[in-house]
Amino acid sequence: MNARLDHRDPLVFDTHELGRRPGALQRLSRSVPAPKDLGIEDVVAVPEGAPVELELRLESVMDGVLVTGTARASAEGECVRCLEPLRLDVVADFQEMFTYPAADDRGRGRAAEPGDDDEDEDILFLEDGLFGLEPVLRDAVVLALPMQPVCREDCAGLCAQCGIRLDDDPDHHHDAVDIRWAALQGLAGTVRDGEKDNMGGAGSGVDEKQEK
């Protein structure tokens, strides 16, 4: 059972002014604190408590209230290339239908029937004329954020060998060694060392003969 909506929650809205008159409209502007985990975990997100500016259009229709809106906020994260902190503006558009609870002629909620849970799983209902925007806002912001945020589109990232930030040193490079020749270079060095040893041994033998 979901917790009942609290009208004091800044992300809970009241539709009583609309009534149930199809076509009735209401426009709202509200600045709300960002809820916890508003974004992509460990990638980029709107900090908890940061201001989120909401522009909403509430329209009464036959089956409920159609909510269309835009959320604007500032998200923080880390560049996936250079690992530097970044901040970016996020604009998330959304539209969601909040349905009137089904009721019989006496105004009481009808009894649940087999299969109702499956059918209602993706339906958001009004509760005593209230609706909670948090799940809709969360989904919209996640979809609006980049999965791989970068500080700049042309960020050069980090050097794969030493980790230096390449934008700080555009001329940075390492002398490349072809691994196909590395073994031969080692072998050549061994051969040269062996030749020196042989030459040293030959010289000693000649000296001994001369002394005799």
Coordinates of C-alpha atoms in Angstrom, one line a residue:
M1 CA 0.0 0.0 0.0
N2 CA 1.5 3.4 -1.1
A3 CA 1.7 6.2 1.5
R4 CA -1.1 8.8 1.3
L5 CA -0.2 12.0 -0.4
D6 CA 0.6 14.9 1.9
H7 CA -0.6 18.3 0.7
R8 CA 2.3 20.0 2.5
D9 CA 4.8 18.2 0.1
P10 CA 6.0 20.8 -2.4
L11 CA 5.6 18.1 -5.2
V12 CA 2.0 17.4 -4.4
F13 CA -0.6 19.5 -6.3
D14 CA -4.3 20.2 -5.7
T15 CA -6.7 20.0 -8.6
H16 CA -9.9 21.0 -6.7
E17 CA -10.0 24.4 -8.5
L18 CA -10.4 22.6 -11.8
G19 CA -13.4 20.6 -10.7
R20 CA -14.4 17.9 -13.1
R21 CA -15.3 20.3 -15.9
P22 CA -13.6 18.9 -19.1
G23 CA -11.6 21.7 -20.8
A24 CA -10.9 23.6 -17.6
L25 CA -7.3 24.8 -17.4
Q26 CA -4.9 25.9 -14.7
R27 CA -1.3 27.1 -15.0
L28 CA 1.1 26.9 -12.1
S29 CA 4.7 28.0 -11.5
R30 CA 6.5 26.7 -8.5
S31 CA 10.1 26.4 -7.3
V32 CA 10.6 23.2 -5.3
P33 CA 13.7 21.6 -3.6
A34 CA 15.0 18.6 -5.6
P35 CA 14.2 15.3 -4.0
K36 CA 17.0 12.8 -3.2
D37 CA 18.6 10.9 -6.1
L38 CA 17.2 13.1 -8.8
G39 CA 19.4 11.9 -11.7
I40 CA 21.7 9.1 -12.7
E41 CA 23.4 7.5 -9.7
D42 CA 27.2 8.1 -9.5
V43 CA 27.1 9.9 -12.9
V44 CA 25.2 13.2 -12.9
A45 CA 22.3 14.4 -10.8
V46 CA 20.5 17.4 -9.4
P47 CA 21.8 17.9 -5.8
E48 CA 19.2 17.1 -3.1
G49 CA 17.6 20.4 -2.0
A50 CA 18.7 22.4 -5.1
P51 CA 16.0 24.5 -6.7
V52 CA 13.9 23.0 -9.4
E53 CA 11.7 25.4 -11.4
L54 CA 8.4 24.0 -12.5
E55 CA 6.0 25.3 -15.1
L56 CA 2.8 23.3 -15.2
R57 CA -0.4 23.2 -17.2
L58 CA -3.3 21.3 -15.7
E59 CA -6.1 20.4 -18.0
S60 CA -9.3 18.6 -16.8
V61 CA -10.4 15.8 -19.2
M62 CA -13.1 13.2 -19.0
D63 CA -11.0 10.6 -17.2
G64 CA -8.9 12.8 -15.0
V65 CA -6.3 15.6 -15.2
L66 CA -3.7 15.9 -17.9
V67 CA -0.5 17.5 -16.6
T68 CA 2.0 19.0 -19.0
G69 CA 5.1 20.7 -17.7
T70 CA 8.7 21.7 -17.9
A71 CA 11.3 21.4 -15.1
R72 CA 14.6 23.4 -15.1
A73 CA 17.5 22.7 -12.7
S74 CA 21.3 22.5 -12.5
A75 CA 22.9 19.1 -12.3
E76 CA 26.4 18.2 -11.1
G77 CA 28.6 15.3 -12.0
E78 CA 32.0 14.3 -13.3
C79 CA 33.4 14.5 -16.8
V80 CA 33.8 10.9 -18.1
R81 CA 36.9 11.9 -20.1
C82 CA 39.0 14.1 -17.8
L83 CA 37.2 13.3 -14.4
E84 CA 36.9 17.0 -13.6
P85 CA 33.7 18.2 -11.8
L86 CA 31.1 19.7 -14.1
R87 CA 27.8 21.5 -13.8
L88 CA 25.1 21.5 -16.5
D89 CA 21.7 22.9 -17.0
V90 CA 18.9 20.4 -17.4
V91 CA 15.5 21.1 -19.0
A92 CA 13.0 18.2 -18.8
D93 CA 9.6 18.2 -20.5
F94 CA 6.9 15.8 -19.4
Q95 CA 3.3 15.0 -19.8
E96 CA 1.3 12.6 -17.6
M97 CA -2.3 11.6 -17.1
F98 CA -3.6 11.4 -13.5
T99 CA -6.9 9.4 -13.6
Y100 CA -9.9 9.8 -11.4
P101 CA -10.4 6.7 -9.1
A102 CA -13.2 4.5 -10.4
A103 CA -16.3 4.9 -8.3
D104 CA -19.8 3.5 -8.3
D105 CA -23.0 5.7 -8.4
R106 CA -22.8 6.3 -4.6
G107 CA -19.3 7.8 -4.9
R108 CA -17.6 4.9 -3.2
G109 CA -14.5 3.2 -4.7
R110 CA -15.5 0.0 -6.5
A111 CA -14.1 -3.3 -5.2
A112 CA -10.9 -4.6 -6.8
E113 CA -11.4 -7.3 -9.3
P114 CA -9.0 -10.1 -10.5
G115 CA -6.4 -8.6 -12.8
D116 CA -6.9 -5.0 -11.7
D117 CA -3.4 -4.8 -10.3
D118 CA -1.8 -5.7 -13.6
E119 CA -4.0 -3.2 -15.5
D120 CA -3.5 -0.4 -13.0
E121 CA 0.3 -0.8 -12.6
D122 CA 1.2 2.0 -15.0
I123 CA -1.7 4.2 -14.2
L124 CA -1.3 7.2 -11.9
F125 CA -4.4 8.1 -9.9
L126 CA -5.7 11.2 -8.2
E127 CA -6.1 10.9 -4.5
D128 CA -8.8 13.2 -3.0
G129 CA -8.1 15.6 -5.8
L130 CA -4.3 15.5 -5.2
F131 CA -1.5 14.2 -7.4
G132 CA 2.2 13.6 -6.6
L133 CA 4.6 14.8 -9.3
E134 CA 7.8 13.2 -7.9
P135 CA 7.9 10.0 -9.9
V136 CA 7.0 11.8 -13.1
L137 CA 9.7 14.5 -12.4
R138 CA 12.3 11.8 -11.6
D139 CA 11.7 9.9 -14.9
A140 CA 11.8 13.1 -17.0
V141 CA 15.0 14.3 -15.5
V142 CA 16.8 11.0 -15.9
L143 CA 15.8 10.9 -19.6
A144 CA 17.0 14.5 -20.1
L145 CA 20.5 13.9 -18.5
P146 CA 23.4 12.6 -20.6
M147 CA 24.6 9.0 -19.7
Q148 CA 28.2 10.1 -20.4
P149 CA 28.5 13.8 -19.4
V150 CA 31.6 15.8 -20.6
C151 CA 32.8 19.2 -19.5
R152 CA 33.3 20.2 -23.2
E153 CA 32.4 18.4 -26.4
D154 CA 36.1 18.6 -27.4
C155 CA 37.5 17.6 -24.1
A156 CA 40.8 15.7 -24.8
G157 CA 40.6 13.5 -21.7
L158 CA 43.6 12.0 -19.8
C159 CA 46.8 10.5 -21.1
A160 CA 46.4 6.7 -21.1
Q161 CA 50.0 6.3 -20.0
C162 CA 50.6 8.8 -17.2
G163 CA 47.1 10.2 -16.5
I164 CA 47.9 13.9 -17.1
R165 CA 45.0 16.1 -18.3
L166 CA 45.7 16.6 -22.0
D167 CA 43.9 20.0 -22.2
D168 CA 46.5 21.4 -19.7
D169 CA 49.4 20.3 -22.0
P170 CA 48.3 20.0 -25.6
D171 CA 51.8 19.0 -26.7
H172 CA 52.1 16.2 -24.3
H173 CA 53.2 12.9 -25.8
H174 CA 55.3 9.8 -25.1
D175 CA 57.9 8.3 -27.5
A176 CA 56.2 5.2 -28.9
V177 CA 58.1 1.9 -28.8
D178 CA 57.0 -0.7 -31.3
I179 CA 56.6 -3.9 -29.3
R180 CA 57.4 -5.9 -32.3
W181 CA 61.0 -4.6 -32.3
A182 CA 61.4 -4.6 -28.5
A183 CA 62.5 -8.2 -28.3
L184 CA 64.9 -7.8 -31.2
Q185 CA 66.5 -4.8 -29.5
G186 CA 67.0 -6.9 -26.4
L187 CA 68.6 -9.7 -28.4
A188 CA 70.9 -7.3 -30.2
G189 CA 72.1 -6.0 -26.8
T190 CA 72.8 -9.5 -25.6
V191 CA 74.8 -10.3 -28.7
R192 CA 76.9 -7.2 -28.4
D193 CA 77.6 -8.0 -24.7
G194 CA 78.7 -11.5 -25.8
E195 CA 81.0 -10.2 -28.5
K196 CA 82.7 -7.9 -25.9
D197 CA 83.3 -10.9 -23.6
N198 CA 84.8 -13.0 -26.4
M199 CA 87.1 -10.2 -27.5
G200 CA 88.3 -9.8 -23.9
G201 CA 89.0 -13.5 -23.6
A202 CA 90.9 -13.6 -27.0
G203 CA 93.1 -10.7 -26.0
S204 CA 94.1 -12.5 -22.7
G205 CA 95.1 -15.6 -24.6
V206 CA 97.3 -13.7 -27.0
D207 CA 99.1 -11.9 -24.2
E208 CA 99.8 -15.2 -22.5
K209 CA 101.4 -16.7 -25.7
Q210 CA 103.5 -13.6 -26.2
E211 CA 104.8 -13.8 -22.6
K212 CA 105.8 -17.5 -23.2

